[in-house]
Each structure stands twice: as C-alpha cells, then as structure tokens.
Amino acid sequence: MSYRTPHKPHIWLIGFGMADFLPTILNNYADKADIKTLSPLFEKAEAVARGLVAAGEADVFIAAGANGAFLHEHLEAPLVQVRVSGFDILHALQKARQAADRVAVFSYGNIRQELEEVKALLNVTVEQVYYRDREDAAIRIRDLAANGIRVVVGSGMVCELARGAGMKSVYLYSEDAVSRALEDALDIARLTKLEQARQAWLDASMRSLEEAVVAVDDGGRIRSINPACARLIGISAPWGVGQTLAELAPAFSLDDVLRTAKPQTDIILPHGGRLWLVNKNPIMEGETCTGAVLTAREADAIQRADRHLRARSRTGQFTARHSLDDIRGNSPHIRQMVTAARHYANVDATVLISGETGTGKELVAQGIHNASGRRDGPFVAINCAAMAESLLESELYGYEEGAFTGARKGGKSGLIEAAHTGTLFLDEIGDLPPTLQAKLLRVIQEREVLRVGATEPTPVDIRIVAASHRDLRHETDAGRFRLDLYYRLHILTLRLPSLRERQQDVPALAEHFAAAALHRLGAPGKAPLLLNQLLPALTDYAWPGNVRELENLVERAAVFIAALPAKDLNQAALATIAPELFERGTAEPSLHDTGKRAEQKRLHAVLTECGGDRREAARRLGISRTTLWRRLGKG
C-alpha cells in the first residue's frame, strides 16, 4: 500500500506486514510523507532497497529486529530501527497473558532489563528467546512448541513463523514505537534533503571552476569532484563519487594529508606530459581531520594568467617603492630638504618640487607619499613631457564610450581616477600643454574629473605632488604657464639641490651605487677597489646630469670592472670607461684646457640659475641651444 504525495519524503517500512495498526499510522502521516511497505526481508530486502535508492525512490527505510540489524549493517542508506520500550513489552505481555500463562518473548537485541521490570507486574512465566536470522527463529519456535509453549511475542516475521507452527502470536512493536520511528525518519529525511541541496550547490560551484577540484572523506573516498578533475583523472564524475582517490589516481592521493593533517603543495607530471601545480589541504572539524581537498591547475595556464596580468598592469606606476630614508647624503642642503619633506608628508596640501634633471624629484615624491597617511593608497606617476599631447587628455582624465573613434566599449577611467585615495605625481608639469592646464586647475580646485565625452564629473580624493626642472614663475611671465595654476601648485615647495651643490655627498652616493651594481653583477668584493680608483675623479667632476649621471657612470664602470681581474683595476682602465672624469696630457693644463674649464664653469652656473632650462640658459648666454649642448660636451 502507499500514500504518495509529490515532493514529500519517500519512507519505506520493511517487514511490518503483521501490524494491524499500520493503516491508521499511514493515514496519520499521509500529509507529511509518501510511506510504503516492503515485504521481503534480509538479503531480498537489501536488493530491493538498493534498487529503490538507485532509482531515487527512497529517502529513509524503517525496519525492526534481526531484519533491521541486518539492513543497518549491509545497506548504505538512511535507516531507522524501531526500538522496543518497556511499555511495548508490557502491552504485548498483557495480551499474551490472556491466552496462556507461559509466554515466549523473541528479541534480536537484549531487552532483559525491560522484561524483568514488567514481569513482576504480571502473573506470567516468560521465557526470553534470542535469534540471529529467520532459520534460527524457525528452529527455536519448533522447540518451544514441542515444550508446550502456546503463545509467542515478537516481530512480524516471528509472528508469521509462530502461526505457521500452530501457535498464537502477539506483535511486539506498538503503534507508538512505529510512530516514533517515523518521526525520526522524517527528521533524517529533512536533514538529507538539506545536505543534498548543499551538495548540489557545492557541485554547481565546482563545475564552474577551471581548476580541477576533488574532496575526499577521512577514508580517502571521493565525496565531490568537478568535471575538470574527472577529465584529468580519466573518469566520469558521477561514477567517481564513493571511489577511493588513491586507487584511481595514485599521483593525486590525499592519504598523506589525511594522515598528517598538514597542507602540501606538489608539482605533478601525470600522463599527457603536462605539469600541474597541486595544492592539498586538510578539512578540519575542531582538532580532527575529517577529509581533504585537492585543487590542481595546469602550469601553462598559470603562466598564461601571469603574462596576462603583467600585460594589463602598469608596472610600478601605482606603487611607491622608495621612502625618504632612501635619500642618501648628509650635506646641509639635503638634510634641510628631507626635514621639510617629512613635515610636508604630515599634511595634505599640494607640493611643488623643483630641481634640475636627475636630482631625484620622483624619489622625493614617493618618499612623501610613503610617509603620509595615504601610504596604503595608489601612487600614480605621470610624466607630462613624455606623453603625446593627443593622448595625454584621455590618459589623464579617461573617456566615455563613443567619445571618439576607437574609444573602448564601456569607456575607460583615467590616471587621475586611478590615484583616488592616494597621490598623483605630475612630473615635468611645466611641459603640460596649455589646453590641459585649465582642466587640471579644475581638478585641483573641485577635486573632480570630467571624462572626455562625459557630462557628469567624477569626484576624486587625491593629493597632488608636482615637479619641474623649469622655473615655473619665469614660465608664467613668458605666458607658457597659467598663473592661477602656478599659485594652486605653489603651496608647499621643495627645491632639490644639484649634485654640484652637495659635492660632499658624492662619496656616499658612489659607494651606494657601486655596492648595488656589483652585487647585481655577482662581484661585491670589488666595490672597495672600484671606489679607491673612482673617488678622486668623482669629487672633481661638475655633474651636469646630477645624481642620475653619477648612478649611470658608476653602473657603467661596474659592468667593466666586474669582468676585470683585480690587478687590472687602475686609473688607466677607468679612463677608457669614463673618459669624462680623467684629464689626459701633462700635469700642467694647457691654456686651451684652462679656458675650456672656465667656459664649462660659466655654462653650468647659468644653467643652474635657469633651473636646468637649456632654452633660457642659451638665451641669456646669447648662443643657440645646439651650441650650448655642444659646449657642454653633449654633442
């Protein structure tokens, strides 16, 4: 019989054919579950139950006695065993006492305690009989009949055997006992449905992953596996659930992780010749390892992803790598500048850094950023002189979709927006085209960006640090730089001294650059020898290219020195590497050389006065920029 309702748990009662109260129970639970009865017992019941589970037509089984114990041991499905209570025994013995004074009670488990408690209440002789299976029960019933026992209390199977032997029988299990078992079965069914829903969600999530993923229980049996992992192992994902991973794919075994409860990372080369990066992690419940999970990704895919990320990222642009502690030197000029920079880092006002090319303006800007409260935000550096004017506006401010031919679908945010919550460093601000100076002024004043083609501005929270080798005040007088923008930038100012003004710092800088260069070249021991030969010439040089020129020259010397034997390190060798440092000829300089040096000194002095602006220096000297360049030794 069955009472089927869609979407309700499927519960099967096995071996309850003798229960005269069963129709009442089924009616009482018709709105809660689809309940059916199953007559076969033991091995036959197991076979039928397995088929029902495979077909998805069973959620929970209920059985009693020896049959329940057998199915509990052999059937891998939720099973509730009906438990005998003292009330059940009392009720059954009362009915049996009405038929005879001697009663045999059959039980698969031990009910001696409950039986002893109720015997004292009844004037009846009770013999407790234990049995293992149907054949054993049949033999004992025949023995009891031969000994004059006329009434038997037991399960449905026992009652059926007693009736076949001409004896009276009383069903041991009460309606309440079966109802309690049904309540337990309903709870199990609800929990099973929840677990199935969670498993379905997990399986759907795992199917969407490109990585191969498999999870096992504490016995190494597969509990979840996604299609990518099934293909890697060479199995069907549904078939693999319940199988032992170590047997299917020894290379991917999680047995070591289950044993040690410690994560592992391996490089595996399974059949197919492709490398896989494998991560193995234990699944812990408190202090107990209850399973493990493996994720595997093909090494080629990782490398492709890495190349893709590197291609998309702007290497180093959004990160400030240097701090103010990286600024080398102890001259008064440099100490005063660093002290001022530390003070400026504590406020959020705009900073304008001036100084010749090569004096380290970006290094100072990065140091201010890393010493400020915005250190965890981005540091976006833009060289206004290095970018074509046609591209500068869209790169700085971004654009909306369709703003111009070739605009990316969906538009693009600009570098100013990328600096949100951080620092925007505008290097060589003096070279910013006049058409963009007005837009930058609005950014500084309103702290908002209007993308190309947009009608609504985007708010930005940025700190601006600008730098220029030009004299911006002179540029405003010449009409090449907006005066209002100059005053917006000219709030906190830093002037970086040229290397000529801090000659005493040359040895410390040279030592730092030499040590770093020779370390990279694998010859750190040659640093003292190199410095001994270089320092006398370094301190007498004018350094028109400032710190950058010093670093490049030391790097160049280090490359050659790293390959030379120590005995060959001398000024003659260095003179071929850095001829600008070493004078040739007699000890007494010629008149020509003396005049040349005087001219060089004059050129450098004017160039310094002009803040490194060669155009203005040439104008003051009354020569062309080409002539200036040549006389400085650059031509």
XYZ file of C-alpha atoms in Angstrom, residues 105-388:
284
model
C 9.358 -13.358 24.001
C 11.594 -13.260 20.912
C 14.133 -10.479 20.597
C 17.166 -9.854 18.376
C 18.678 -7.427 20.875
C 18.876 -7.564 24.629
C 15.608 -6.473 26.292
C 16.212 -8.342 29.556
C 16.096 -5.198 31.713
C 12.775 -4.001 30.334
C 11.372 -7.539 30.516
C 12.373 -8.030 34.164
C 10.708 -4.745 35.082
C 7.313 -5.753 33.659
C 7.318 -9.460 34.640
C 6.875 -8.514 38.265
C 3.695 -6.680 37.378
C 2.118 -9.705 35.673
C 1.451 -13.247 36.864
C 3.046 -14.873 33.850
C 6.000 -17.115 33.130
C 8.197 -15.536 30.468
C 10.956 -17.186 28.524
C 13.220 -14.811 26.583
C 14.496 -16.174 23.284
C 17.299 -14.679 21.178
C 17.654 -15.375 17.451
C 20.042 -14.462 14.630
C 18.004 -14.908 11.449
C 14.833 -16.478 10.015
C 16.138 -20.048 10.073
C 17.296 -19.698 13.667
C 13.921 -18.265 14.705
C 12.049 -21.130 12.975
C 14.108 -23.770 14.798
C 13.506 -22.152 18.189
C 9.758 -21.873 17.572
C 9.562 -25.581 16.810
C 11.462 -26.314 20.041
C 9.108 -24.071 22.024
C 6.038 -25.749 20.539
C 7.439 -29.150 21.479
C 7.906 -27.884 25.062
C 4.288 -26.756 25.376
C 4.639 -23.032 24.744
C 1.460 -21.840 23.046
C 1.960 -18.036 22.803
C 4.859 -16.152 21.187
C 5.621 -12.381 21.341
C 7.901 -10.953 18.639
C 8.371 -9.171 15.320
C 6.226 -9.633 12.245
C 8.481 -12.407 10.942
C 8.404 -14.243 14.296
C 4.617 -13.934 14.495
C 4.296 -15.356 10.974
C 6.512 -18.346 11.861
C 4.533 -18.966 15.091
C 1.251 -19.007 13.254
C 2.697 -21.474 10.774
C 3.606 -23.737 13.716
C 0.043 -23.598 15.087
C 0.907 -21.175 17.895
C -0.703 -17.909 18.891
C 1.318 -14.701 18.411
C 1.370 -11.128 19.673
C 3.088 -8.357 17.734
C 5.839 -6.852 19.918
C 6.004 -3.334 18.484
C 3.326 -0.844 19.396
C 1.811 1.914 17.319
C 3.723 4.452 19.426
C 7.063 2.733 18.720
C 6.456 2.801 14.973
C 5.250 6.411 15.171
C 8.449 7.389 16.982
C 10.456 5.673 14.266
C 8.513 7.586 11.605
C 9.241 10.906 13.343
C 12.936 10.031 13.388
C 12.732 9.075 9.705
C 11.108 12.422 8.856
C 13.906 14.287 10.688
C 16.536 12.270 8.823
C 14.792 12.924 5.510
C 14.750 16.668 6.155
C 18.445 16.677 7.046
C 19.199 14.546 3.984
C 17.361 16.994 1.738
C 19.309 19.895 3.217
C 22.565 18.023 2.733
C 21.608 17.173 -0.835
C 20.808 20.834 -1.523
C 24.167 21.882 -0.075
C 25.904 19.203 -2.110
C 24.105 20.339 -5.266
C 25.186 23.923 -4.588
C 28.756 22.772 -3.996
C 28.751 20.652 -7.146
C 27.399 23.545 -9.218
C 30.109 25.833 -7.818
C 32.823 23.277 -8.503
C 31.595 22.719 -12.071
C 32.146 26.408 -12.810
C 35.797 26.277 -11.737
C 38.583 25.946 -14.280
C 40.762 24.303 -11.653
C 40.488 20.577 -11.035
C 38.936 20.046 -7.596
C 38.234 16.871 -5.628
C 37.265 16.372 -1.974
C 37.549 13.096 -0.041
C 36.340 11.890 3.356
C 38.571 10.605 6.132
C 38.800 7.240 4.388
C 40.063 8.757 1.126
C 36.765 8.146 -0.705
C 35.658 10.799 -3.177
C 32.743 12.894 -1.941
C 32.835 15.704 -4.512
C 34.642 16.010 -7.825
C 34.230 18.561 -10.600
C 34.316 17.784 -14.345
C 37.798 19.305 -14.760
C 39.251 16.912 -12.190
C 37.288 13.963 -13.579
C 38.770 14.633 -17.035
C 42.244 14.922 -15.528
C 41.923 11.562 -13.767
C 40.101 9.976 -16.698
C 36.803 9.039 -15.058
C 33.152 10.055 -15.039
C 32.379 12.485 -12.219
C 29.145 10.747 -11.053
C 30.835 7.333 -11.135
C 33.833 8.606 -9.187
C 31.814 9.613 -6.100
C 32.387 6.938 -3.474
C 35.538 5.573 -5.118
C 38.952 5.721 -3.450
C 41.040 8.534 -4.956
C 44.382 6.852 -4.219
C 43.325 3.802 -6.247
C 42.019 5.820 -9.194
C 44.928 8.295 -9.373
C 47.884 7.491 -7.078
C 49.711 10.675 -8.142
C 46.857 12.761 -6.695
C 46.451 10.738 -3.491
C 45.475 12.693 -0.377
C 46.421 9.925 2.059
C 49.471 11.827 3.399
C 47.353 14.886 4.120
C 44.716 12.745 5.871
C 47.438 11.128 7.978
C 49.361 14.301 8.913
C 46.536 16.874 8.756
C 49.049 19.261 7.140
C 48.735 21.054 3.770
C 51.022 20.157 0.873
C 51.984 21.666 -2.491
C 53.282 19.462 -5.297
C 54.309 19.708 -8.939
C 52.882 16.648 -10.707
C 53.518 15.335 -14.198
C 50.705 12.838 -14.902
C 50.299 11.000 -18.176
C 49.984 13.512 -21.011
C 53.252 15.305 -20.342
C 51.753 18.490 -18.822
C 52.850 19.887 -15.475
C 50.200 20.543 -12.824
C 50.507 22.627 -9.675
C 48.615 20.779 -6.936
C 47.523 22.127 -3.554
C 46.331 19.655 -0.922
C 44.626 20.844 2.260
C 43.049 19.016 5.210
C 39.412 19.577 6.192
C 39.394 20.071 9.945
C 36.495 19.847 12.375
C 37.991 21.115 15.596
C 41.156 19.085 16.130
C 40.020 16.207 13.907
C 40.839 15.795 10.208
C 37.578 14.650 8.604
C 38.673 14.864 4.981
C 40.872 16.649 2.483
C 40.531 18.693 -0.692
C 42.814 18.880 -3.718
C 42.960 21.692 -6.270
C 45.097 21.397 -9.387
C 45.876 23.917 -12.112
C 47.913 23.352 -15.233
C 51.259 25.145 -15.034
C 50.856 26.557 -18.548
C 47.551 28.151 -17.528
C 49.207 29.784 -14.519
C 51.957 31.152 -16.730
C 49.407 32.466 -19.241
C 47.471 34.181 -16.451
C 50.677 35.679 -15.093
C 51.605 37.054 -18.516
C 48.091 38.459 -18.909
C 48.223 40.228 -15.549
C 51.662 41.615 -16.263
C 50.484 42.913 -19.641
C 47.473 44.637 -18.077
C 49.260 46.136 -15.106
C 51.266 49.334 -15.252
C 54.442 48.054 -13.652
C 55.461 50.186 -10.687
C 53.206 53.083 -11.650
C 50.699 52.647 -8.890
C 53.204 51.741 -6.177
C 55.716 53.941 -4.416
C 58.815 51.802 -3.826
C 61.014 54.389 -2.122
C 60.927 56.151 1.222
C 62.602 59.320 2.444
C 65.164 57.091 4.172
C 66.397 56.070 0.710
C 67.705 59.587 0.057
C 71.485 59.442 0.514
C 73.666 62.271 1.753
C 74.499 64.343 4.823
C 75.128 67.742 3.290
C 73.212 70.673 4.830
C 71.210 71.144 1.624
C 69.965 67.563 1.539
C 69.265 67.364 5.285
C 67.147 70.515 5.146
C 65.241 69.218 2.147
C 64.492 65.832 3.780
C 63.379 67.524 7.004
C 60.965 69.734 5.056
C 59.658 66.723 3.102
C 58.871 64.883 6.353
C 56.875 67.857 7.583
C 55.003 68.098 4.283
C 54.075 64.415 4.485
C 52.007 65.138 7.598
C 49.619 67.446 5.729
C 47.572 67.019 2.570
C 48.421 70.218 0.723
C 49.858 70.288 -2.801
C 53.662 70.112 -3.055
C 55.742 71.616 -5.859
C 59.231 70.123 -6.260
C 61.816 71.979 -8.350
C 65.281 70.899 -9.358
C 67.485 70.046 -12.285
C 67.014 66.877 -14.247
C 68.454 63.891 -12.438
C 68.242 65.280 -8.898
C 65.671 62.657 -7.762
C 62.351 64.505 -7.825
C 60.247 61.330 -8.172
C 62.188 59.617 -5.382
C 61.261 62.509 -3.064
C 57.615 62.376 -4.222
C 57.460 58.653 -3.465
C 59.050 59.284 -0.069
C 56.437 61.915 0.796
C 53.651 59.518 -0.239
C 55.012 56.642 1.857
C 55.451 58.903 4.884
C 51.891 60.260 4.602
C 48.511 58.943 5.676
C 47.894 57.928 2.061
C 50.679 55.335 2.068
C 48.177 52.471 1.611
C 46.635 54.170 -1.428
C 47.964 54.212 -5.008
C 50.907 56.334 -6.161
C 50.280 57.278 -9.782
C 53.196 58.938 -11.578
C 52.670 60.763 -14.875
C 55.446 62.327 -16.938
C 53.730 65.227 -18.683
C 56.652 65.646 -21.084
C 56.860 62.010 -22.164
C 53.299 61.568 -23.448
C 51.969 62.819 -26.766
